[in-house]
Amino acid sequence: MAVESDKTYTLFWEAMSGAMAVELVLEEMGVPYRRQPVDMAAGEHRSAAYLRLNPTGQVPALALPEGKVIGESAAIILTLGDRHPDSGLVPRGDLERPAFLRWLIYMAASPYMTFVQLNHPERFLDDPSTHDALIEGARQRLEGQFSALDAAIAGDPFFLPSGPTALDFYAYMLISFFPDHEGMLARNPRLRRLHEAVGARQSVREILPRHLG
Ligand SMILES: N[C@@H](CCC(=O)N[C@@H](CS)C(=O)NCC(=O)O)C(=O)O
């Protein structure tokens, strides 16, 4: 696996992974990019070739047009915001940037990581008899984390009052990770409106079939 050097972005991608938020931001920015699938089921993210590009062995990663590769979904989104400021997807200035940073980091550090406990209890505890309790704990924490997000939504239907930002696309991805998310959305009406508004956008129509297979 290598970075092709034709001066465009390369998104290291897997279906229904954290690559979805970055992919939506790239689509919304109208920035040319190519997707490089990483076959995680086959362990490609742990291959020597991929670890040379992203030493954490995780997806997403993004190769910048000049060849440097960055990981971490929040860092990738902030980097894209710096490079494409006119998109408005990463607010600048004092008005909305503090809230943007706060909730982007929260989404990446809290609910995203709770999904790892929900889906991969074996990474945290060796004893299989403890996994159901860990999964149930993760499910309960997710309820609290999504209700915190719902309460933090300051706009309508989007997260921030000024209109769509990368927060909306990140939240859309996290909602997609939530098993049976309709029930959760019924308990969180602001998230439900955000999900409907983002789901109606062309960027989502474009990328969703690739994730749902
Ligand atoms: N903090 C990272 C988390 C990325 C992450 O956990 N990605 C998952 C796929 S959704 C992954 O690569 N898992 C494989 C592993 O951690 O070994 C980010 O925000 O990009």
PDB file of C-alpha atoms and ligand atoms in Angstrom:
ATOM      1  CA  MET A   1       0.000   0.000   0.000  1.00  0.00           C
ATOM      2  CA  ALA A   2       1.420   3.362  -0.992  1.00  0.00           C
ATOM      3  CA  VAL A   3       0.426   6.973  -1.528  1.00  0.00           C
ATOM      4  CA  GLU A   4       0.008   7.858  -5.191  1.00  0.00           C
ATOM      5  CA  SER A   5       1.550  11.203  -6.007  1.00  0.00           C
ATOM      6  CA  ASP A   6      -0.902  12.916  -8.355  1.00  0.00           C
ATOM      7  CA  LYS A   7      -1.500  15.907  -6.086  1.00  0.00           C
ATOM      8  CA  THR A   8      -4.873  14.903  -4.722  1.00  0.00           C
ATOM      9  CA  TYR A   9      -6.089  13.701  -1.324  1.00  0.00           C
ATOM     10  CA  THR A  10      -6.177   9.953  -0.631  1.00  0.00           C
ATOM     11  CA  LEU A  11      -8.596   8.773   2.045  1.00  0.00           C
ATOM     12  CA  PHE A  12      -7.734   5.410   3.588  1.00  0.00           C
ATOM     13  CA  TRP A  13     -11.232   4.056   3.930  1.00  0.00           C
ATOM     14  CA  GLU A  14     -13.338   1.189   5.222  1.00  0.00           C
ATOM     15  CA  ALA A  15     -17.135   0.873   5.066  1.00  0.00           C
ATOM     16  CA  MET A  16     -18.976   1.921   8.248  1.00  0.00           C
ATOM     17  CA  SER A  17     -15.787   3.198   9.846  1.00  0.00           C
ATOM     18  CA  GLY A  18     -14.617   6.598  11.045  1.00  0.00           C
ATOM     19  CA  ALA A  19     -13.731   7.339   7.421  1.00  0.00           C
ATOM     20  CA  MET A  20     -17.399   8.225   6.866  1.00  0.00           C
ATOM     21  CA  ALA A  21     -17.172  11.639   8.574  1.00  0.00           C
ATOM     22  CA  VAL A  22     -14.020  12.603   6.646  1.00  0.00           C
ATOM     23  CA  GLU A  23     -15.532  11.388   3.386  1.00  0.00           C
ATOM     24  CA  LEU A  24     -18.648  13.518   3.961  1.00  0.00           C
ATOM     25  CA  VAL A  25     -16.510  16.578   4.733  1.00  0.00           C
ATOM     26  CA  LEU A  26     -14.452  16.050   1.553  1.00  0.00           C
ATOM     27  CA  GLU A  27     -17.658  15.655  -0.483  1.00  0.00           C
ATOM     28  CA  GLU A  28     -19.212  18.767   1.063  1.00  0.00           C
ATOM     29  CA  MET A  29     -16.040  20.753   0.410  1.00  0.00           C
ATOM     30  CA  GLY A  30     -16.094  19.645  -3.208  1.00  0.00           C
ATOM     31  CA  VAL A  31     -12.454  18.683  -2.922  1.00  0.00           C
ATOM     32  CA  PRO A  32     -11.133  16.033  -5.331  1.00  0.00           C
ATOM     33  CA  TYR A  33      -9.996  12.910  -3.502  1.00  0.00           C
ATOM     34  CA  ARG A  34      -9.560   9.220  -4.036  1.00  0.00           C
ATOM     35  CA  ARG A  35     -10.618   6.449  -1.692  1.00  0.00           C
ATOM     36  CA  GLN A  36      -8.126   3.710  -0.888  1.00  0.00           C
ATOM     37  CA  PRO A  37     -10.046   0.816   0.697  1.00  0.00           C
ATOM     38  CA  VAL A  38      -8.338  -0.859   3.657  1.00  0.00           C
ATOM     39  CA  ASP A  39      -9.577  -4.428   4.131  1.00  0.00           C
ATOM     40  CA  MET A  40      -9.768  -4.462   7.914  1.00  0.00           C
ATOM     41  CA  ALA A  41     -11.447  -7.894   8.054  1.00  0.00           C
ATOM     42  CA  ALA A  42      -8.326  -9.266   6.353  1.00  0.00           C
ATOM     43  CA  GLY A  43      -6.068  -7.356   8.769  1.00  0.00           C
ATOM     44  CA  GLU A  44      -4.711  -4.935   6.164  1.00  0.00           C
ATOM     45  CA  HIS A  45      -4.699  -2.125   8.742  1.00  0.00           C
ATOM     46  CA  ARG A  46      -2.065  -4.086  10.652  1.00  0.00           C
ATOM     47  CA  SER A  47       0.134  -4.782   7.615  1.00  0.00           C
ATOM     48  CA  ALA A  48       3.658  -3.353   7.570  1.00  0.00           C
ATOM     49  CA  ALA A  49       2.764  -1.260   4.533  1.00  0.00           C
ATOM     50  CA  TYR A  50      -0.219   0.403   6.239  1.00  0.00           C
ATOM     51  CA  LEU A  51       1.583   0.853   9.566  1.00  0.00           C
ATOM     52  CA  ARG A  52       4.284   2.762   7.697  1.00  0.00           C
ATOM     53  CA  LEU A  53       1.578   5.214   6.601  1.00  0.00           C
ATOM     54  CA  ASN A  54      -0.407   5.282   9.860  1.00  0.00           C
ATOM     55  CA  PRO A  55       1.484   3.823  12.841  1.00  0.00           C
ATOM     56  CA  THR A  56      -1.716   3.572  14.954  1.00  0.00           C
ATOM     57  CA  GLY A  57      -3.087   0.993  12.491  1.00  0.00           C
ATOM     58  CA  GLN A  58      -6.430   2.755  12.371  1.00  0.00           C
ATOM     59  CA  VAL A  59      -8.814   4.051   9.739  1.00  0.00           C
ATOM     60  CA  PRO A  60      -9.317   6.818   8.711  1.00  0.00           C
ATOM     61  CA  ALA A  61      -6.053   8.282   7.536  1.00  0.00           C
ATOM     62  CA  LEU A  62      -5.650  10.950   4.905  1.00  0.00           C
ATOM     63  CA  ALA A  63      -2.693  11.473   2.577  1.00  0.00           C
ATOM     64  CA  LEU A  64      -2.366  15.156   1.763  1.00  0.00           C
ATOM     65  CA  PRO A  65      -1.675  16.162  -1.852  1.00  0.00           C
ATOM     66  CA  GLU A  66       2.002  16.707  -1.031  1.00  0.00           C
ATOM     67  CA  GLY A  67       2.232  13.158   0.340  1.00  0.00           C
ATOM     68  CA  LYS A  68       2.229  13.565   4.133  1.00  0.00           C
ATOM     69  CA  VAL A  69      -0.238  11.210   5.880  1.00  0.00           C
ATOM     70  CA  ILE A  70      -2.268  12.214   8.920  1.00  0.00           C
ATOM     71  CA  GLY A  71      -4.495  10.104  11.161  1.00  0.00           C
ATOM     72  CA  GLU A  72      -7.205  10.859  13.748  1.00  0.00           C
ATOM     73  CA  SER A  73     -10.584  11.859  12.377  1.00  0.00           C
ATOM     74  CA  ALA A  74     -10.742  15.152  14.331  1.00  0.00           C
ATOM     75  CA  ALA A  75      -7.215  16.176  13.289  1.00  0.00           C
ATOM     76  CA  ILE A  76      -8.005  15.362   9.657  1.00  0.00           C
ATOM     77  CA  ILE A  77     -11.168  17.489   9.750  1.00  0.00           C
ATOM     78  CA  LEU A  78      -9.362  20.432  11.359  1.00  0.00           C
ATOM     79  CA  THR A  79      -6.580  20.175   8.764  1.00  0.00           C
ATOM     80  CA  LEU A  80      -9.125  20.179   5.932  1.00  0.00           C
ATOM     81  CA  GLY A  81     -10.787  23.211   7.533  1.00  0.00           C
ATOM     82  CA  ASP A  82      -7.453  25.079   7.549  1.00  0.00           C
ATOM     83  CA  ARG A  83      -6.837  24.215   3.913  1.00  0.00           C
ATOM     84  CA  HIS A  84     -10.352  24.987   2.657  1.00  0.00           C
ATOM     85  CA  PRO A  85     -11.550  27.868   4.856  1.00  0.00           C
ATOM     86  CA  ASP A  86     -14.166  29.083   2.387  1.00  0.00           C
ATOM     87  CA  SER A  87     -16.183  25.885   2.839  1.00  0.00           C
ATOM     88  CA  GLY A  88     -17.324  27.196   6.246  1.00  0.00           C
ATOM     89  CA  LEU A  89     -17.408  23.614   7.508  1.00  0.00           C
ATOM     90  CA  VAL A  90     -14.861  24.358  10.236  1.00  0.00           C
ATOM     91  CA  PRO A  91     -15.780  27.702  11.818  1.00  0.00           C
ATOM     92  CA  ARG A  92     -13.027  30.244  12.325  1.00  0.00           C
ATOM     93  CA  GLY A  93     -13.076  33.200  14.683  1.00  0.00           C
ATOM     94  CA  ASP A  94     -14.346  33.516  18.217  1.00  0.00           C
ATOM     95  CA  LEU A  95     -18.076  33.104  17.704  1.00  0.00           C
ATOM     96  CA  GLU A  96     -18.544  29.397  16.963  1.00  0.00           C
ATOM     97  CA  ARG A  97     -15.048  27.911  16.961  1.00  0.00           C
ATOM     98  CA  PRO A  98     -14.849  27.170  20.712  1.00  0.00           C
ATOM     99  CA  ALA A  99     -18.116  25.190  20.650  1.00  0.00           C
ATOM    100  CA  PHE A 100     -17.056  23.534  17.392  1.00  0.00           C
ATOM    101  CA  LEU A 101     -13.752  22.347  18.871  1.00  0.00           C
ATOM    102  CA  ARG A 102     -15.369  21.248  22.108  1.00  0.00           C
ATOM    103  CA  TRP A 103     -18.003  19.046  20.492  1.00  0.00           C
ATOM    104  CA  LEU A 104     -15.782  17.700  17.706  1.00  0.00           C
ATOM    105  CA  ILE A 105     -13.256  16.490  20.276  1.00  0.00           C
ATOM    106  CA  TYR A 106     -16.064  15.132  22.472  1.00  0.00           C
ATOM    107  CA  MET A 107     -17.547  13.133  19.595  1.00  0.00           C
ATOM    108  CA  ALA A 108     -14.166  11.673  18.614  1.00  0.00           C
ATOM    109  CA  ALA A 109     -13.017  10.948  22.170  1.00  0.00           C
ATOM    110  CA  SER A 110     -16.228   9.794  23.875  1.00  0.00           C
ATOM    111  CA  PRO A 111     -19.060   8.233  21.867  1.00  0.00           C
ATOM    112  CA  TYR A 112     -16.739   7.010  19.086  1.00  0.00           C
ATOM    113  CA  MET A 113     -14.589   5.214  21.675  1.00  0.00           C
ATOM    114  CA  THR A 114     -17.645   3.838  23.505  1.00  0.00           C
ATOM    115  CA  PHE A 115     -18.662   2.163  20.243  1.00  0.00           C
ATOM    116  CA  VAL A 116     -15.321   0.310  20.344  1.00  0.00           C
ATOM    117  CA  GLN A 117     -16.284  -1.134  23.754  1.00  0.00           C
ATOM    118  CA  LEU A 118     -19.737  -2.023  22.447  1.00  0.00           C
ATOM    119  CA  ASN A 119     -18.423  -3.777  19.336  1.00  0.00           C
ATOM    120  CA  HIS A 120     -15.086  -5.137  20.596  1.00  0.00           C
ATOM    121  CA  PRO A 121     -15.306  -6.032  24.319  1.00  0.00           C
ATOM    122  CA  GLU A 122     -12.501  -8.568  23.758  1.00  0.00           C
ATOM    123  CA  ARG A 123     -10.068  -5.670  23.327  1.00  0.00           C
ATOM    124  CA  PHE A 124     -10.722  -4.586  26.909  1.00  0.00           C
ATOM    125  CA  LEU A 125     -11.281  -7.806  28.860  1.00  0.00           C
ATOM    126  CA  ASP A 126      -9.914 -11.294  28.126  1.00  0.00           C
ATOM    127  CA  ASP A 127     -12.599 -13.203  30.045  1.00  0.00           C
ATOM    128  CA  PRO A 128     -15.565 -13.742  27.676  1.00  0.00           C
ATOM    129  CA  SER A 129     -17.940 -14.079  30.646  1.00  0.00           C
ATOM    130  CA  THR A 130     -17.425 -10.348  31.372  1.00  0.00           C
ATOM    131  CA  HIS A 131     -18.261  -9.153  27.868  1.00  0.00           C
ATOM    132  CA  ASP A 132     -22.037  -8.899  28.232  1.00  0.00           C
ATOM    133  CA  ALA A 133     -21.633  -6.580  31.244  1.00  0.00           C
ATOM    134  CA  LEU A 134     -19.141  -4.434  29.338  1.00  0.00           C
ATOM    135  CA  ILE A 135     -21.493  -4.229  26.343  1.00  0.00           C
ATOM    136  CA  GLU A 136     -24.417  -3.265  28.590  1.00  0.00           C
ATOM    137  CA  GLY A 137     -22.290  -0.579  30.282  1.00  0.00           C
ATOM    138  CA  ALA A 138     -21.277   0.800  26.884  1.00  0.00           C
ATOM    139  CA  ARG A 139     -24.907   0.834  25.747  1.00  0.00           C
ATOM    140  CA  GLN A 140     -25.890   2.863  28.810  1.00  0.00           C
ATOM    141  CA  ARG A 141     -22.980   5.288  28.397  1.00  0.00           C
ATOM    142  CA  LEU A 142     -23.930   5.818  24.751  1.00  0.00           C
ATOM    143  CA  GLU A 143     -27.447   6.785  25.817  1.00  0.00           C
ATOM    144  CA  GLY A 144     -25.986   9.449  28.116  1.00  0.00           C
ATOM    145  CA  GLN A 145     -23.466  10.620  25.508  1.00  0.00           C
ATOM    146  CA  PHE A 146     -26.095  11.011  22.795  1.00  0.00           C
ATOM    147  CA  SER A 147     -28.394  12.837  25.176  1.00  0.00           C
ATOM    148  CA  ALA A 148     -25.480  15.216  26.007  1.00  0.00           C
ATOM    149  CA  LEU A 149     -25.049  15.834  22.275  1.00  0.00           C
ATOM    150  CA  ASP A 150     -28.768  16.456  21.855  1.00  0.00           C
ATOM    151  CA  ALA A 151     -28.690  19.040  24.662  1.00  0.00           C
ATOM    152  CA  ALA A 152     -25.620  20.734  23.118  1.00  0.00           C
ATOM    153  CA  ILE A 153     -27.241  21.351  19.725  1.00  0.00           C
ATOM    154  CA  ALA A 154     -27.597  25.114  19.458  1.00  0.00           C
ATOM    155  CA  GLY A 155     -28.940  25.396  15.904  1.00  0.00           C
ATOM    156  CA  ASP A 156     -31.975  23.935  14.138  1.00  0.00           C
ATOM    157  CA  PRO A 157     -31.656  21.593  12.328  1.00  0.00           C
ATOM    158  CA  PHE A 158     -27.851  21.817  12.352  1.00  0.00           C
ATOM    159  CA  PHE A 159     -25.560  21.671  15.366  1.00  0.00           C
ATOM    160  CA  LEU A 160     -24.439  25.299  15.228  1.00  0.00           C
ATOM    161  CA  PRO A 161     -26.754  28.232  14.471  1.00  0.00           C
ATOM    162  CA  SER A 162     -24.782  29.439  11.415  1.00  0.00           C
ATOM    163  CA  GLY A 163     -25.594  26.332   9.334  1.00  0.00           C
ATOM    164  CA  PRO A 164     -24.000  23.025   8.418  1.00  0.00           C
ATOM    165  CA  THR A 165     -20.514  22.317   9.751  1.00  0.00           C
ATOM    166  CA  ALA A 166     -18.352  19.231  10.087  1.00  0.00           C
ATOM    167  CA  LEU A 167     -20.047  18.606  13.470  1.00  0.00           C
ATOM    168  CA  ASP A 168     -23.213  17.641  11.625  1.00  0.00           C
ATOM    169  CA  PHE A 169     -21.432  15.115   9.436  1.00  0.00           C
ATOM    170  CA  TYR A 170     -19.550  13.648  12.394  1.00  0.00           C
ATOM    171  CA  ALA A 171     -22.799  13.351  14.376  1.00  0.00           C
ATOM    172  CA  TYR A 172     -24.488  11.717  11.356  1.00  0.00           C
ATOM    173  CA  MET A 173     -21.725   9.093  11.269  1.00  0.00           C
ATOM    174  CA  LEU A 174     -22.024   8.362  14.991  1.00  0.00           C
ATOM    175  CA  ILE A 175     -25.807   7.989  14.672  1.00  0.00           C
ATOM    176  CA  SER A 176     -25.191   5.473  11.847  1.00  0.00           C
ATOM    177  CA  PHE A 177     -23.004   3.449  14.227  1.00  0.00           C
ATOM    178  CA  PHE A 178     -25.817   3.305  16.817  1.00  0.00           C
ATOM    179  CA  PRO A 179     -27.651  -0.059  16.647  1.00  0.00           C
ATOM    180  CA  ASP A 180     -31.382   0.514  16.028  1.00  0.00           C
ATOM    181  CA  HIS A 181     -30.859   4.261  16.064  1.00  0.00           C
ATOM    182  CA  GLU A 182     -34.547   5.068  15.466  1.00  0.00           C
ATOM    183  CA  GLY A 183     -35.377   4.506  19.152  1.00  0.00           C
ATOM    184  CA  MET A 184     -32.452   6.672  20.274  1.00  0.00           C
ATOM    185  CA  LEU A 185     -33.505   9.438  17.840  1.00  0.00           C
ATOM    186  CA  ALA A 186     -37.069   9.337  19.206  1.00  0.00           C
ATOM    187  CA  ARG A 187     -35.609  10.170  22.636  1.00  0.00           C
ATOM    188  CA  ASN A 188     -33.403  12.969  21.205  1.00  0.00           C
ATOM    189  CA  PRO A 189     -35.491  15.259  18.979  1.00  0.00           C
ATOM    190  CA  ARG A 190     -32.708  17.726  18.070  1.00  0.00           C
ATOM    191  CA  LEU A 191     -30.477  14.869  16.926  1.00  0.00           C
ATOM    192  CA  ARG A 192     -33.420  13.481  14.958  1.00  0.00           C
ATOM    193  CA  ARG A 193     -33.865  16.755  13.071  1.00  0.00           C
ATOM    194  CA  LEU A 194     -30.111  16.979  12.438  1.00  0.00           C
ATOM    195  CA  HIS A 195     -30.082  13.389  11.155  1.00  0.00           C
ATOM    196  CA  GLU A 196     -32.996  14.072   8.790  1.00  0.00           C
ATOM    197  CA  ALA A 197     -31.418  17.277   7.445  1.00  0.00           C
ATOM    198  CA  VAL A 198     -27.994  15.716   6.881  1.00  0.00           C
ATOM    199  CA  GLY A 199     -29.544  12.555   5.422  1.00  0.00           C
ATOM    200  CA  ALA A 200     -31.286  14.638   2.742  1.00  0.00           C
ATOM    201  CA  ARG A 201     -27.998  16.103   1.452  1.00  0.00           C
ATOM    202  CA  GLN A 202     -26.417  15.071  -1.827  1.00  0.00           C
ATOM    203  CA  SER A 203     -23.146  14.171  -0.073  1.00  0.00           C
ATOM    204  CA  VAL A 204     -24.919  11.516   1.983  1.00  0.00           C
ATOM    205  CA  ARG A 205     -26.796  10.150  -1.023  1.00  0.00           C
ATOM    206  CA  GLU A 206     -23.433   9.905  -2.785  1.00  0.00           C
ATOM    207  CA  ILE A 207     -21.508   8.051  -0.109  1.00  0.00           C
ATOM    208  CA  LEU A 208     -24.086   5.974   1.801  1.00  0.00           C
ATOM    209  CA  PRO A 209     -24.433   3.134  -0.749  1.00  0.00           C
ATOM    210  CA  ARG A 210     -20.683   2.489  -0.436  1.00  0.00           C
ATOM    211  CA  HIS A 211     -21.051   2.039   3.318  1.00  0.00           C
ATOM    212  CA  LEU A 212     -24.213  -0.043   3.282  1.00  0.00           C
ATOM    213  CA  GLY A 213     -22.759  -2.308   0.570  1.00  0.00           C
TER     214      GLY A 213
HETATM  215  N1  LIG B   1      -9.267   8.071  17.386  1.00  0.00           N
HETATM  216  C1  LIG B   1      -9.342   7.520  16.064  1.00  0.00           C
HETATM  217  C2  LIG B   1     -10.134   6.226  16.142  1.00  0.00           C
HETATM  218  C3  LIG B   1     -10.155   5.497  14.816  1.00  0.00           C
HETATM  219  C4  LIG B   1     -10.681   4.085  14.978  1.00  0.00           C
HETATM  220  O1  LIG B   1     -10.863   3.543  16.086  1.00  0.00           O
HETATM  221  N2  LIG B   1     -10.939   3.471  13.828  1.00  0.00           N
HETATM  222  C5  LIG B   1     -11.365   2.102  13.815  1.00  0.00           C
HETATM  223  C6  LIG B   1     -12.295   1.856  12.641  1.00  0.00           C
HETATM  224  S1  LIG B   1     -13.839   2.706  12.875  1.00  0.00           S
HETATM  225  C7  LIG B   1     -10.145   1.239  13.643  1.00  0.00           C
HETATM  226  O2  LIG B   1      -9.299   1.560  12.831  1.00  0.00           O
HETATM  227  N3  LIG B   1     -10.037   0.148  14.409  1.00  0.00           N
HETATM  228  C8  LIG B   1      -8.946  -0.759  14.320  1.00  0.00           C
HETATM  229  C9  LIG B   1      -8.071  -0.723  15.529  1.00  0.00           C
HETATM  230  O3  LIG B   1      -8.206   0.180  16.382  1.00  0.00           O
HETATM  231  O4  LIG B   1      -7.222  -1.628  15.614  1.00  0.00           O
HETATM  232  C10 LIG B   1      -9.981   8.524  15.110  1.00  0.00           C
HETATM  233  O5  LIG B   1     -10.769   9.369  15.558  1.00  0.00           O
HETATM  234  O6  LIG B   1      -9.671   8.490  13.905  1.00  0.00           O
END
